[in-house]
Amino acid sequence: MQTPENLKKVMAFGTFDLFHAGHESYLKQAKVLGDYLIVIIARDETVQKIKGNPPLHNEQERLKSVKMTGIADKVILGYKNDKYKVLKKLRPDVIALGYDQFVFTQRLEKTLIDLKLNADIVRLTPYLPQIYKSSLLKKNLIQNEPEPQNDHLQQLSGSLNENLKTLS
């Protein structure tokens, strides 16, 4: 069996909150760019800092959901302090970016030169972004969330009213 060092390594990054068909398309597109796909899951604190809100699913849940797809050969959490450490350590041949990924990518080419890493940067195409975009899905989820049910409080209130009637 070939080891990852002998294979063309592709690296993809993302939050992958509310894993959807757009994420699946992104990972499948990345997979065909090489022999070994490594997916880096954004840490909770990184997501909070970049997006201004915490993810709906914590980093371990998001890691598990990407692993469960079976698309990636390796799925790991990003580093907390040095966002580029993963590049230094795993040295990919290709970096696959989503059509809307711009955070940490502005300096990517310079970082690759500094690391003496000859990796191709490939921006992938979106899959129905008007439907499958996490921010839209989250917005729809929040708008369609039913009102919290207070059945327990209503039952308690009903019991209290019955007790008050009995006492009077």
Coordinates of C-alpha atoms in Angstrom, one line a residue:
M1 CA 0.0 0.0 0.0
Q2 CA 1.2 3.5 -0.8
T3 CA 1.8 5.9 2.0
P4 CA 0.4 9.5 1.8
E5 CA 4.0 10.7 1.3
N6 CA 4.0 8.9 -2.1
L7 CA 0.6 10.2 -3.2
K8 CA -0.5 13.5 -4.6
K9 CA -2.0 15.1 -1.5
V10 CA -5.0 17.5 -1.8
M11 CA -6.0 19.7 1.2
A12 CA -9.4 21.2 1.6
F13 CA -10.6 23.5 4.5
G14 CA -13.9 24.5 5.9
T15 CA -16.3 24.9 8.8
F16 CA -18.8 22.2 7.4
D17 CA -21.6 23.3 9.8
L18 CA -24.9 21.9 8.6
F19 CA -23.2 19.5 6.2
H20 CA -25.1 19.8 2.8
A21 CA -24.9 19.0 -0.9
G22 CA -22.6 22.0 -1.5
H23 CA -20.1 20.7 0.9
E24 CA -20.3 17.2 -0.6
S25 CA -19.7 18.7 -4.1
Y26 CA -16.7 20.7 -2.8
L27 CA -15.1 17.6 -1.3
K28 CA -15.8 15.4 -4.3
Q29 CA -14.2 18.1 -6.6
A30 CA -11.2 18.3 -4.3
K31 CA -10.8 14.5 -4.2
V32 CA -10.4 14.2 -8.0
L33 CA -7.5 16.7 -7.9
G34 CA -5.2 14.1 -6.4
D35 CA -4.8 10.7 -4.7
Y36 CA -5.2 11.5 -1.0
L37 CA -7.7 14.1 0.4
I38 CA -7.0 15.7 3.7
V39 CA -9.8 17.9 5.1
I40 CA -9.1 20.5 7.8
I41 CA -12.1 21.4 10.0
A42 CA -12.1 24.9 11.4
R43 CA -11.9 25.1 15.2
D44 CA -14.9 26.5 17.1
E45 CA -13.0 29.6 18.2
T46 CA -11.8 30.3 14.6
V47 CA -15.4 30.1 13.3
Q48 CA -16.6 32.4 16.1
K49 CA -13.8 34.9 15.2
I50 CA -14.4 34.8 11.5
K51 CA -18.1 34.6 11.2
G52 CA -19.1 36.4 14.4
N53 CA -21.2 33.6 15.6
P54 CA -20.4 30.1 17.0
P55 CA -21.1 27.2 14.7
L56 CA -24.4 25.3 15.4
H57 CA -22.4 22.1 15.7
N58 CA -19.2 21.9 17.7
E59 CA -15.9 21.0 16.1
Q60 CA -16.1 17.3 17.1
E61 CA -19.6 17.0 15.6
R62 CA -18.5 18.7 12.4
L63 CA -15.3 16.5 12.2
K64 CA -17.5 13.4 12.7
S65 CA -20.0 14.4 10.0
V66 CA -17.2 14.9 7.4
K67 CA -15.6 11.6 8.3
M68 CA -18.9 9.8 7.9
T69 CA -19.1 10.9 4.3
G70 CA -16.2 8.6 3.5
I71 CA -15.0 11.1 0.8
A72 CA -11.8 12.3 2.6
D73 CA -8.9 10.0 3.4
K74 CA -8.0 12.0 6.5
V75 CA -10.1 14.5 8.5
I76 CA -8.4 16.6 11.2
L77 CA -9.0 19.8 13.2
G78 CA -7.1 22.9 12.3
Y79 CA -4.5 24.3 14.6
K80 CA -5.6 27.0 17.1
N81 CA -2.7 29.5 17.0
D82 CA -1.0 29.0 13.7
K83 CA -3.5 28.6 10.9
Y84 CA -0.7 27.7 8.4
K85 CA 1.0 25.0 10.6
V86 CA -1.1 22.3 8.9
L87 CA 0.5 23.3 5.6
K88 CA 4.0 23.1 7.1
K89 CA 3.3 19.7 8.7
L90 CA 1.3 17.9 5.9
R91 CA 2.8 19.7 2.8
P92 CA 0.0 19.3 0.3
D93 CA 0.5 19.2 -3.4
V94 CA -2.8 20.9 -4.1
I95 CA -4.9 23.3 -2.0
A96 CA -8.6 23.2 -2.9
L97 CA -10.6 26.3 -2.1
G98 CA -14.3 26.8 -2.2
Y99 CA -15.7 29.5 -4.4
D100 CA -16.5 31.6 -1.4
Q101 CA -13.4 31.0 0.8
F102 CA -11.3 34.1 1.2
V103 CA -10.3 34.1 4.9
F104 CA -6.7 33.1 5.3
T105 CA -6.3 32.9 1.5
Q106 CA -5.2 36.4 0.8
R107 CA -1.6 35.6 1.9
L108 CA -1.7 32.0 0.8
E109 CA 0.6 32.3 -2.2
K110 CA 3.2 34.2 -0.2
T111 CA 2.9 31.6 2.7
L112 CA 3.5 28.8 0.2
I113 CA 6.7 30.6 -1.1
D114 CA 7.9 31.2 2.5
L115 CA 7.3 27.5 3.3
K116 CA 9.1 26.4 0.1
L117 CA 5.9 24.5 -0.8
N118 CA 5.1 24.1 -4.5
A119 CA 1.4 23.5 -4.1
D120 CA -1.2 24.4 -6.7
I121 CA -4.1 26.5 -5.5
V122 CA -7.4 25.5 -7.2
R123 CA -10.6 27.4 -6.7
L124 CA -13.6 25.0 -7.1
T125 CA -17.0 25.7 -8.6
P126 CA -20.1 26.2 -6.5
Y127 CA -23.0 23.7 -6.4
L128 CA -26.3 25.6 -6.5
P129 CA -25.1 28.3 -4.1
Q130 CA -28.5 30.0 -4.1
I131 CA -29.7 26.9 -2.2
Y132 CA -26.7 25.1 -0.7
K133 CA -24.9 27.8 1.3
S134 CA -24.5 27.3 5.0
S135 CA -25.4 30.9 5.9
L136 CA -28.7 30.6 3.9
L137 CA -29.5 27.3 5.4
K138 CA -28.9 28.6 8.9
K139 CA -31.0 31.6 8.3
N140 CA -33.9 29.4 7.0
L141 CA -33.5 27.1 9.9
I142 CA -33.7 29.9 12.4
Q143 CA -36.7 31.6 10.7
N144 CA -38.6 28.3 10.5
E145 CA -37.9 27.2 14.0
P146 CA -41.1 26.6 15.9
E147 CA -41.9 28.6 19.0
P148 CA -40.7 26.8 22.2
Q149 CA -43.4 24.6 23.6
N150 CA -44.5 25.4 27.1
D151 CA -46.7 22.4 27.6
H152 CA -45.2 21.7 31.0
L153 CA -45.9 25.3 32.2
Q154 CA -49.4 25.1 30.8
Q155 CA -50.1 21.9 32.6
L156 CA -48.7 23.3 35.8
S157 CA -50.8 26.4 35.4
G158 CA -53.9 24.3 34.7
S159 CA -53.2 22.3 37.9
L160 CA -52.8 25.4 40.0
N161 CA -56.1 26.8 38.6
E162 CA -57.9 23.5 39.5
N163 CA -56.4 23.6 43.0
L164 CA -57.5 27.2 43.5
K165 CA -61.1 26.4 42.4
T166 CA -61.2 23.5 44.9
L167 CA -60.0 25.8 47.7
S168 CA -62.6 28.5 47.0

